[in-house]
PDB file of C-alpha atoms in Angstrom:
ATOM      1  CA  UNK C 250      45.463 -11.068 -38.497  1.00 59.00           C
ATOM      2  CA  UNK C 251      42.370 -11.517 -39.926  1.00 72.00           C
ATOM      3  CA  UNK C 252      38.910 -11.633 -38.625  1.00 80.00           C
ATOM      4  CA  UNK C 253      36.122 -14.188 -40.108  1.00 87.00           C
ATOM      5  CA  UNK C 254      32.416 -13.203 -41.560  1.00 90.00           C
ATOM      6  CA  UNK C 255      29.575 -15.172 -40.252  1.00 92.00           C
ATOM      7  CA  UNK C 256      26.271 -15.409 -42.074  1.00 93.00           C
ATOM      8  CA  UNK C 257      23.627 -15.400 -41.542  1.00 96.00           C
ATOM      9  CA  UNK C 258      23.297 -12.572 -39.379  1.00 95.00           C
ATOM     10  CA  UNK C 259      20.530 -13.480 -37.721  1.00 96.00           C
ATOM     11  CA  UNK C 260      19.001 -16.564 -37.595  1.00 97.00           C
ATOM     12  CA  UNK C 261      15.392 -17.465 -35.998  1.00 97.00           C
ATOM     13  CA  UNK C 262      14.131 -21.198 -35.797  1.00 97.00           C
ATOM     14  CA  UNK C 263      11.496 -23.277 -33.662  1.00 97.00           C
ATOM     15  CA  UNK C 264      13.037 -25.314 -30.482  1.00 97.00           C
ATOM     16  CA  UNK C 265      13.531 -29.317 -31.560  1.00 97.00           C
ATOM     17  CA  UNK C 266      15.068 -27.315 -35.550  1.00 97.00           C
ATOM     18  CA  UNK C 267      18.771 -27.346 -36.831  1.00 98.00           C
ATOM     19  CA  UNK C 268      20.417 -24.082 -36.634  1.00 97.00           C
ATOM     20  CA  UNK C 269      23.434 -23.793 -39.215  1.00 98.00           C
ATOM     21  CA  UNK C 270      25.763 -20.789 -39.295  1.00 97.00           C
ATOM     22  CA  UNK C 271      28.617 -20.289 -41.717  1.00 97.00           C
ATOM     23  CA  UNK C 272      32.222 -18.647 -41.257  1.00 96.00           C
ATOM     24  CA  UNK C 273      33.809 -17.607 -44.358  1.00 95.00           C
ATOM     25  CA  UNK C 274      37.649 -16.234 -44.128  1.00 92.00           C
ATOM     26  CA  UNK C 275      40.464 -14.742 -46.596  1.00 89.00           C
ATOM     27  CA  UNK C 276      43.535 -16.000 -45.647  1.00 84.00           C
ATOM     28  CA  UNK C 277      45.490 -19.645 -44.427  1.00 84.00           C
ATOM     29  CA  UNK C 278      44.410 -20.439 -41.154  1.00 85.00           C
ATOM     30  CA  UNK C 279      46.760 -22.765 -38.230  1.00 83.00           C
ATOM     31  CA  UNK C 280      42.835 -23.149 -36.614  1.00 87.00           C
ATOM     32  CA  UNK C 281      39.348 -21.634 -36.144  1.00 91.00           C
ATOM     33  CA  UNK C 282      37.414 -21.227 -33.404  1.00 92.00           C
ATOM     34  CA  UNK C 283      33.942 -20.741 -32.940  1.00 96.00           C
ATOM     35  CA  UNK C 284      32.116 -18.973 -29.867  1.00 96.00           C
ATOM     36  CA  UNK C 285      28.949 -17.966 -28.029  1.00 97.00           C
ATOM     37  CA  UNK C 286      27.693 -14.624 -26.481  1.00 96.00           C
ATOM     38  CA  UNK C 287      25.361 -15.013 -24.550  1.00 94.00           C
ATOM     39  CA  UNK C 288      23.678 -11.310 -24.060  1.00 88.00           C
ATOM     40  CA  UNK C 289      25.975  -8.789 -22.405  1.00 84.00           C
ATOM     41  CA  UNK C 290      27.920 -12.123 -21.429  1.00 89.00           C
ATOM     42  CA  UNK C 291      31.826 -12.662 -22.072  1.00 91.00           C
ATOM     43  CA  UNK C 292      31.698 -14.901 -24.863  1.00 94.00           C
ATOM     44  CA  UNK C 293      32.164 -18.803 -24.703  1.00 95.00           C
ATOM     45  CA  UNK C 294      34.390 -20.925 -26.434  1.00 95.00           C
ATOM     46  CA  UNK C 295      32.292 -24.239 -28.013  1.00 96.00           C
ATOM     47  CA  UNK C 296      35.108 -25.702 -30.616  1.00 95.00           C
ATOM     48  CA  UNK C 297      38.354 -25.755 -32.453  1.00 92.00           C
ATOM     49  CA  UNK C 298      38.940 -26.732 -35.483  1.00 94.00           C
ATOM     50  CA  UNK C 299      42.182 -27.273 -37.103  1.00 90.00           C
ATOM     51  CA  UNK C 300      43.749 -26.763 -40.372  1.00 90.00           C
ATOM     52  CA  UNK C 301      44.226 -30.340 -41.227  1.00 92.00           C
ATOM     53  CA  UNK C 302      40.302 -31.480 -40.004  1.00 95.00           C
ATOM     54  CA  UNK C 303      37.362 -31.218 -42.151  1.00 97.00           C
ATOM     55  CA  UNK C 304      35.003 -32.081 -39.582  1.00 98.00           C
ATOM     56  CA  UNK C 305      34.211 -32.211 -36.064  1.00 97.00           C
ATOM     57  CA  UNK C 306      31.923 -33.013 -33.520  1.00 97.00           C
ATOM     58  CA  UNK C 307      31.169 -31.735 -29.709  1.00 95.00           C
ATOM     59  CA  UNK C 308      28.021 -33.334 -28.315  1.00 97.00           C
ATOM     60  CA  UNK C 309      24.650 -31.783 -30.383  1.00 97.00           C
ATOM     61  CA  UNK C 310      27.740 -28.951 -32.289  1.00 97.00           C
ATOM     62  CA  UNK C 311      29.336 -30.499 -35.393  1.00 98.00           C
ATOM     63  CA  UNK C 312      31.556 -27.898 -37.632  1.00 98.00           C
ATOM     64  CA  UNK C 313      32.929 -28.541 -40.794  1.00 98.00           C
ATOM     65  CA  UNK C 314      36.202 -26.655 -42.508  1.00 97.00           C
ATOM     66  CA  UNK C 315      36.933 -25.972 -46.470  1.00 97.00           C
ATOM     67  CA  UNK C 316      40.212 -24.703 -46.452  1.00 95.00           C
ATOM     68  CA  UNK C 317      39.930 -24.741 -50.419  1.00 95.00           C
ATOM     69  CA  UNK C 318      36.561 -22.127 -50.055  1.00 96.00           C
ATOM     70  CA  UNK C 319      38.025 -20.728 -46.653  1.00 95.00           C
ATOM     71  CA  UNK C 320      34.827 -21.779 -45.159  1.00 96.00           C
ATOM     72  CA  UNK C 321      33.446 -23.139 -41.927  1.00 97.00           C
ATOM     73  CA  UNK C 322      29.777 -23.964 -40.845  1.00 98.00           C
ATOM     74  CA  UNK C 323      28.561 -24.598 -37.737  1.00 98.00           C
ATOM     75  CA  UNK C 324      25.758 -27.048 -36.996  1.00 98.00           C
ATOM     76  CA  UNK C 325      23.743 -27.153 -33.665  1.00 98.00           C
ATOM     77  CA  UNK C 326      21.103 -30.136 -33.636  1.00 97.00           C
ATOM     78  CA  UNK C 327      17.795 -30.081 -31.714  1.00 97.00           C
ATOM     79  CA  UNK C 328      18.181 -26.841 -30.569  1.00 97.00           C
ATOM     80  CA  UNK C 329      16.816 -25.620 -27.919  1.00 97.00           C
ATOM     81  CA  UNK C 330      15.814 -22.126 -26.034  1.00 96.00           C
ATOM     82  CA  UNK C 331      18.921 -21.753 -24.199  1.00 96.00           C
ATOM     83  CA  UNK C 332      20.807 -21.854 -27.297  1.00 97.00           C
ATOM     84  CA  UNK C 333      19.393 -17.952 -28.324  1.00 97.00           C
ATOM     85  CA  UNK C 334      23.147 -16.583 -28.057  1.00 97.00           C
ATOM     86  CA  UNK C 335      25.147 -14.893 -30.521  1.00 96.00           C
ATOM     87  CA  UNK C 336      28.015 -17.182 -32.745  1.00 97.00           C
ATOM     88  CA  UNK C 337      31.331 -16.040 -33.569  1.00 95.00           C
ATOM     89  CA  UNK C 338      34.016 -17.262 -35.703  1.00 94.00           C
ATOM     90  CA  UNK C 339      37.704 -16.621 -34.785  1.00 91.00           C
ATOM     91  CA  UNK C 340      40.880 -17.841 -37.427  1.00 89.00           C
ATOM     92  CA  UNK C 341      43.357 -18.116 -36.471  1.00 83.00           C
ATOM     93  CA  UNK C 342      46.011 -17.299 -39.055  1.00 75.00           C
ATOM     94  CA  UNK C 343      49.378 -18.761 -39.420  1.00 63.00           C
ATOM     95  CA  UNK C 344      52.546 -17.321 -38.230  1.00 57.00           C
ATOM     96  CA  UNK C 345      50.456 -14.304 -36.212  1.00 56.00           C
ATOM     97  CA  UNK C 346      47.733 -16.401 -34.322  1.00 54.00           C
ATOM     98  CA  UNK C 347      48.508 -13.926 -31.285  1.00 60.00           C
ATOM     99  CA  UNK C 348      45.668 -11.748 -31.622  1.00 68.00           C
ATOM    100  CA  UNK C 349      41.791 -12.786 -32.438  1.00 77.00           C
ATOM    101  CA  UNK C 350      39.500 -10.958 -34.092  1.00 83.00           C
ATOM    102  CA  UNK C 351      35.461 -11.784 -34.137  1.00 88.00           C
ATOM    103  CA  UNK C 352      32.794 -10.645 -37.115  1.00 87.00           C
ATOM    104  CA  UNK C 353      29.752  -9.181 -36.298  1.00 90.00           C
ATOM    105  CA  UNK C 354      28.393 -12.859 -35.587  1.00 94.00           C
ATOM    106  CA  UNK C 355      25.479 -14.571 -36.376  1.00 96.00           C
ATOM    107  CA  UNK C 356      22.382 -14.233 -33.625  1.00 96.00           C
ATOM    108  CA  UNK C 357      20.824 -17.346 -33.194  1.00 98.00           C
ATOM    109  CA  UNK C 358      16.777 -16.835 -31.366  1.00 97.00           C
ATOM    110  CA  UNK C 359      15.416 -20.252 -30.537  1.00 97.00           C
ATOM    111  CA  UNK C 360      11.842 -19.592 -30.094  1.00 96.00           C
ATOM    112  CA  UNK C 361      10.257 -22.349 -27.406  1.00 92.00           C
TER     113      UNK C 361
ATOM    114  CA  UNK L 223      39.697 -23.055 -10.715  1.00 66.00           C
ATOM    115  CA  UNK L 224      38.346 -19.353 -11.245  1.00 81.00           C
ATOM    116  CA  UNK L 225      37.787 -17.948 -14.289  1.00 94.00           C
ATOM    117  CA  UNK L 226      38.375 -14.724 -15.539  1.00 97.00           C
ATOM    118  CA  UNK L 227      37.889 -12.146 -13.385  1.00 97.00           C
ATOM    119  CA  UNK L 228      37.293  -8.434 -14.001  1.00 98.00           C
ATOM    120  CA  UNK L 229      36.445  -5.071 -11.965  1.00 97.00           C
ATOM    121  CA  UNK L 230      34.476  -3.168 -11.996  1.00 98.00           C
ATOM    122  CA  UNK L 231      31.750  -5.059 -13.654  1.00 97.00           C
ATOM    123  CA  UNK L 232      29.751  -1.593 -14.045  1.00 97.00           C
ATOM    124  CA  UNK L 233      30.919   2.066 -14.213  1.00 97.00           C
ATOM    125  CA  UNK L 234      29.946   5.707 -14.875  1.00 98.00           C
ATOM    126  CA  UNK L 235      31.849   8.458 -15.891  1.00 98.00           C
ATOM    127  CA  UNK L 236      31.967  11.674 -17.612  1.00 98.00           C
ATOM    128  CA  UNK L 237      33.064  12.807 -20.779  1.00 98.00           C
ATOM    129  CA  UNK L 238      37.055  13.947 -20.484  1.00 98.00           C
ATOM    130  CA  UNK L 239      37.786  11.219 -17.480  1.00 98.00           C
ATOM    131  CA  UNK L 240      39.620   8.553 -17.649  1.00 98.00           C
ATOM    132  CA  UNK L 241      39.176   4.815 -16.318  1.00 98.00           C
ATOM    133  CA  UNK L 242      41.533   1.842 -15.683  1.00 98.00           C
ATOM    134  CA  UNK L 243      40.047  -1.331 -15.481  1.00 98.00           C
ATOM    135  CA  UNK L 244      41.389  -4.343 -14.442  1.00 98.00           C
ATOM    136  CA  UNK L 245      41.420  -8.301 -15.371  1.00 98.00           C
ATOM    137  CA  UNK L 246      43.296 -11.296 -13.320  1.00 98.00           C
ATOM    138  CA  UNK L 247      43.550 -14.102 -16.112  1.00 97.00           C
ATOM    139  CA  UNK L 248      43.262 -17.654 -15.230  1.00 96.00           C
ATOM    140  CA  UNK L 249      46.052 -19.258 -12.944  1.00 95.00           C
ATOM    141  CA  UNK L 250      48.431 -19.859 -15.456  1.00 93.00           C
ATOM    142  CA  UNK L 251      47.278 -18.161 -18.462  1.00 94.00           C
ATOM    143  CA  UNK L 252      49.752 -15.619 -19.598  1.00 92.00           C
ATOM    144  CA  UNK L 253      48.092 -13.881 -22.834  1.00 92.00           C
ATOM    145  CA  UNK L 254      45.552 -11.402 -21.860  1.00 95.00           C
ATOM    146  CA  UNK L 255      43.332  -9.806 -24.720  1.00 94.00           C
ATOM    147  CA  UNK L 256      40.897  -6.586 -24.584  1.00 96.00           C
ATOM    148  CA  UNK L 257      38.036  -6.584 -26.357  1.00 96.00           C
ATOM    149  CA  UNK L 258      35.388  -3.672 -26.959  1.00 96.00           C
ATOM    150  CA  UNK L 259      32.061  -4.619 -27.385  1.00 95.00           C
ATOM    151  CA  UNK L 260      29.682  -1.785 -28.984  1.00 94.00           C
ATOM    152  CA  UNK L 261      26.016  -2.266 -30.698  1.00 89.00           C
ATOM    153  CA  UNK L 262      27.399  -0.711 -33.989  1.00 85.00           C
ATOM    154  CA  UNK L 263      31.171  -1.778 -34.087  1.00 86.00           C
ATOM    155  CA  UNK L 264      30.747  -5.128 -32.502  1.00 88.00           C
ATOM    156  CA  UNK L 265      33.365  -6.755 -30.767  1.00 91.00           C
ATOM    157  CA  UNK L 266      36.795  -5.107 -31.795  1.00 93.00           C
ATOM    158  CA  UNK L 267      40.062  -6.117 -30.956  1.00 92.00           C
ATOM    159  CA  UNK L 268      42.189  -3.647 -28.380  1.00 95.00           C
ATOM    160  CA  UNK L 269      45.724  -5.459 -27.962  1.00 92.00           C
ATOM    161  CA  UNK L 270      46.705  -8.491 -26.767  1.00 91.00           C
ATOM    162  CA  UNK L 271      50.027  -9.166 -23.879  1.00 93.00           C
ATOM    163  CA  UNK L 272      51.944 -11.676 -23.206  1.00 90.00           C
ATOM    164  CA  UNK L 273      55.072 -11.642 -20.426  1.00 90.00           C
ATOM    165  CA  UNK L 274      54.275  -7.779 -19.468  1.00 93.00           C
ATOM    166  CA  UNK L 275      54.688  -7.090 -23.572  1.00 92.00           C
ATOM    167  CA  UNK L 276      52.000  -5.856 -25.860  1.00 92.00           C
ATOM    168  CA  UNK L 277      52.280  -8.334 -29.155  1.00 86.00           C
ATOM    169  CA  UNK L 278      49.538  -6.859 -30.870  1.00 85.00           C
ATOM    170  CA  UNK L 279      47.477  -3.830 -31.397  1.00 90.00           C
ATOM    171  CA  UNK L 280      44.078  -3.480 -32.922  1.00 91.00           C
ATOM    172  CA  UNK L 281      42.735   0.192 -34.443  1.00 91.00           C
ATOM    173  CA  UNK L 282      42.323   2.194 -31.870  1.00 95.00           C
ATOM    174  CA  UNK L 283      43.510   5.959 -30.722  1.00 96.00           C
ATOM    175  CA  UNK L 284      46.099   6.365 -28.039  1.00 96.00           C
ATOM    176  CA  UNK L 285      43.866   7.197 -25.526  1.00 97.00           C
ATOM    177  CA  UNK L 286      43.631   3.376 -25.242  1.00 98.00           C
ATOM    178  CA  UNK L 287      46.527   1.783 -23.405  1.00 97.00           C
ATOM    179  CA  UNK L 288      47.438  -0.834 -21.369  1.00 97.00           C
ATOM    180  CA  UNK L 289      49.895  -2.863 -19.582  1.00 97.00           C
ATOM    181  CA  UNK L 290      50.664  -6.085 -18.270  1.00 98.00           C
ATOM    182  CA  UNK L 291      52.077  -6.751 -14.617  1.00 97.00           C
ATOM    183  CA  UNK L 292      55.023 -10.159 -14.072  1.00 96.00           C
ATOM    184  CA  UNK L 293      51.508 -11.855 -12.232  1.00 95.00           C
ATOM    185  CA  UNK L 294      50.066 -11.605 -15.962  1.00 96.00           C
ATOM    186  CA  UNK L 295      46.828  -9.181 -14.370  1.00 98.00           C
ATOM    187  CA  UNK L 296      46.281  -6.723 -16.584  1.00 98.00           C
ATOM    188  CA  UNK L 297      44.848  -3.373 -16.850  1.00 98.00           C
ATOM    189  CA  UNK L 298      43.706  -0.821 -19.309  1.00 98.00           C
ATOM    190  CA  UNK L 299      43.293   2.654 -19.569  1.00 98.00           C
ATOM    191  CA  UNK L 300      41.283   5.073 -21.543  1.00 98.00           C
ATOM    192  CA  UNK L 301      42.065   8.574 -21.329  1.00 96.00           C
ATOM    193  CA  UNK L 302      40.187  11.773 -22.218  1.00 97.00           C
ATOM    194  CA  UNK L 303      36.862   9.913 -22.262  1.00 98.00           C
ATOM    195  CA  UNK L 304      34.398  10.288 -25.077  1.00 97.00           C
ATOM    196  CA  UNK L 305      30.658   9.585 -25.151  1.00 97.00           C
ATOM    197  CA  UNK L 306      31.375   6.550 -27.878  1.00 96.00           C
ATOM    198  CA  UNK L 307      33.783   4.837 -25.226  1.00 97.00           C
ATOM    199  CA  UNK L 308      30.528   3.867 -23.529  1.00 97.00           C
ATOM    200  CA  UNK L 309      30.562   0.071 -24.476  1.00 97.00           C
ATOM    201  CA  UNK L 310      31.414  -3.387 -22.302  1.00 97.00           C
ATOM    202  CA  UNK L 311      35.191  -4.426 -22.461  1.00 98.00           C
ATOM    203  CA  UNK L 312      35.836  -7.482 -22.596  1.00 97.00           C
ATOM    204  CA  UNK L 313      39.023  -9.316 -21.047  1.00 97.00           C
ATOM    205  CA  UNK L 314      40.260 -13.233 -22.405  1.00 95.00           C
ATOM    206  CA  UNK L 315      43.180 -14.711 -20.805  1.00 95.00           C
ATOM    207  CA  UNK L 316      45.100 -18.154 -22.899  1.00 92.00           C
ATOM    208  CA  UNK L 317      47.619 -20.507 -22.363  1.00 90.00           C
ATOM    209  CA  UNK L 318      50.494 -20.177 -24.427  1.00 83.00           C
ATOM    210  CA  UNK L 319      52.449 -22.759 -25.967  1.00 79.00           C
ATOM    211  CA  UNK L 320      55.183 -24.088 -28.345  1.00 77.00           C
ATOM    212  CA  UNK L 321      54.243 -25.669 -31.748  1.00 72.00           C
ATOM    213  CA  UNK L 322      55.811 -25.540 -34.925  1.00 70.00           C
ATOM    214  CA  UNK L 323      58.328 -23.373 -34.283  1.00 75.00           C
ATOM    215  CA  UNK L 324      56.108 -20.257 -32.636  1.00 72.00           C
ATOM    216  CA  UNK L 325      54.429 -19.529 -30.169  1.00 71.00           C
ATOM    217  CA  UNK L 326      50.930 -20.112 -30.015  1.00 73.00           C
ATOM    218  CA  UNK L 327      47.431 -18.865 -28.170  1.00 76.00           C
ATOM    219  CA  UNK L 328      45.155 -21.443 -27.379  1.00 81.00           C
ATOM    220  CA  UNK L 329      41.055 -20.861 -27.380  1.00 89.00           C
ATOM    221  CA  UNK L 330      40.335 -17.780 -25.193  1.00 92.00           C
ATOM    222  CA  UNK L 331      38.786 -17.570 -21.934  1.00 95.00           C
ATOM    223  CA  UNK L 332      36.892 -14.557 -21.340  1.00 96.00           C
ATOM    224  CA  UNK L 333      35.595 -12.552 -18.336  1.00 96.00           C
ATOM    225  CA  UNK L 334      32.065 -11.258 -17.595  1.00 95.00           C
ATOM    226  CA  UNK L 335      32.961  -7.724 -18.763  1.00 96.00           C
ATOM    227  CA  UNK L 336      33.430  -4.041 -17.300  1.00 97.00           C
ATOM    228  CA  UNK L 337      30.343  -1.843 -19.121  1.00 97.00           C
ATOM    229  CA  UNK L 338      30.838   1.284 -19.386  1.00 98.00           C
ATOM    230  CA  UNK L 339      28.560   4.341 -19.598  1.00 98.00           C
ATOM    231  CA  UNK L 340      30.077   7.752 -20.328  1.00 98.00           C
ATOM    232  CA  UNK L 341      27.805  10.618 -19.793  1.00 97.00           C
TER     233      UNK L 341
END
């Protein structure tokens, strides 16, 4: 198992800016995952990305993968207050994608 | 259909107790994961079960256990409680399925959390 890094690790922008958080990870992934917390909340899942995609999109959420830099960013467009959560990353590595393990995340404030 | 649900969503105990606390996946979902949540560690992994077996294990002492029941509800334990137990525990439950010759754990669904405050 492996867990992934996110960076920044906090993040503060204006409502209407982008917000762009990266995932870097060390080993061959089947998929990653991103997530939300929102404060003392269980955490959300927003997106999956698989191995064999470079880039997705999930209404104003678009993440990219580099499996050659083991590397993900996520984008979030026109952000907005109620996006001020915390973003995790989650690989999922091959052959032992039966446990998932978080970073410390990246904490996103969206100030209105 | 409900989510995740666990209880007790907020507890107090004292150093040297021990607590069991408890998580009902999705209808379904047979993979339930633990989680604790503290300020300095983050979120950690605890273990993960699937069909009343644990699969996986994260770093933890064995004063941390838990077990899965044939409904796939769940439950863990901490024993012998110490102040730096106080954190929220998280619960996510999965479907499981078959792809490329193993078995897989789709995205996690996860509860509100149990906090807990050791005094």
């Amino acid at each position: 198992s492996q867990q992934g890094e996110e960076d920044p690790q906090a993040l503060s922008i204006q409502e209407g800016e982008n917000a762009t958080m990266n995932c870097s990870y060390k080993t061959s992934i089947n998929n990653l995952q991103w997530y939300r917390q929102n404060s003392g909340r269980g955490l959300v899942h927003l997106i999956l990305i698989r191995s064999n995609e470079r880039e997705k999109h999930s209404g104003r959420l678009r993440v990219t993968l580099d499996t050659s830099k083991k590397s993900s960013s996520l984008l979030i467009t026109a952000s907005r207050a109620a996006d001020t959560a915390s973003y995790f990353c989650a690989p999922r590595v091959l052959y032992n994608n039966n446990d998932m393990r978080f970073g410390a995340g990246t904490r996103l404030t969206v100030k209105p | 259909k409900a989510g995740v649900t666990q209880t007790p969503r907020y507890l107090i105990k004292t150093r040297g107790q021990q607590v069991t606390l408890s998580c009902s996946p999705i209808s379904g979902h047979r993979s339930v994961s633990w989680y604790q949540q503290t300020p300095g560690q983050g979120l950690q992994f605890l273990f993960e079960y699937f069909s009343e077996t644990q699969r996986n294990k994260g770093n933890f002492p064995g004063r941390f256990s838990g077990r899965q029941f044939s409904n796939s509800r769940s439950e863990m334990n901490v024993s012998t409680l110490e102040l730096g137990d106080s954190a929220l525990y998280l619960c996510a439950s999965s479907l499981v399925y078959f792809a490329s010759g193993t078995l897989n754990t789709g995205e996690l669904f996860f509860g509100e959390g149990s906090r807990l405050t050791v005094l």
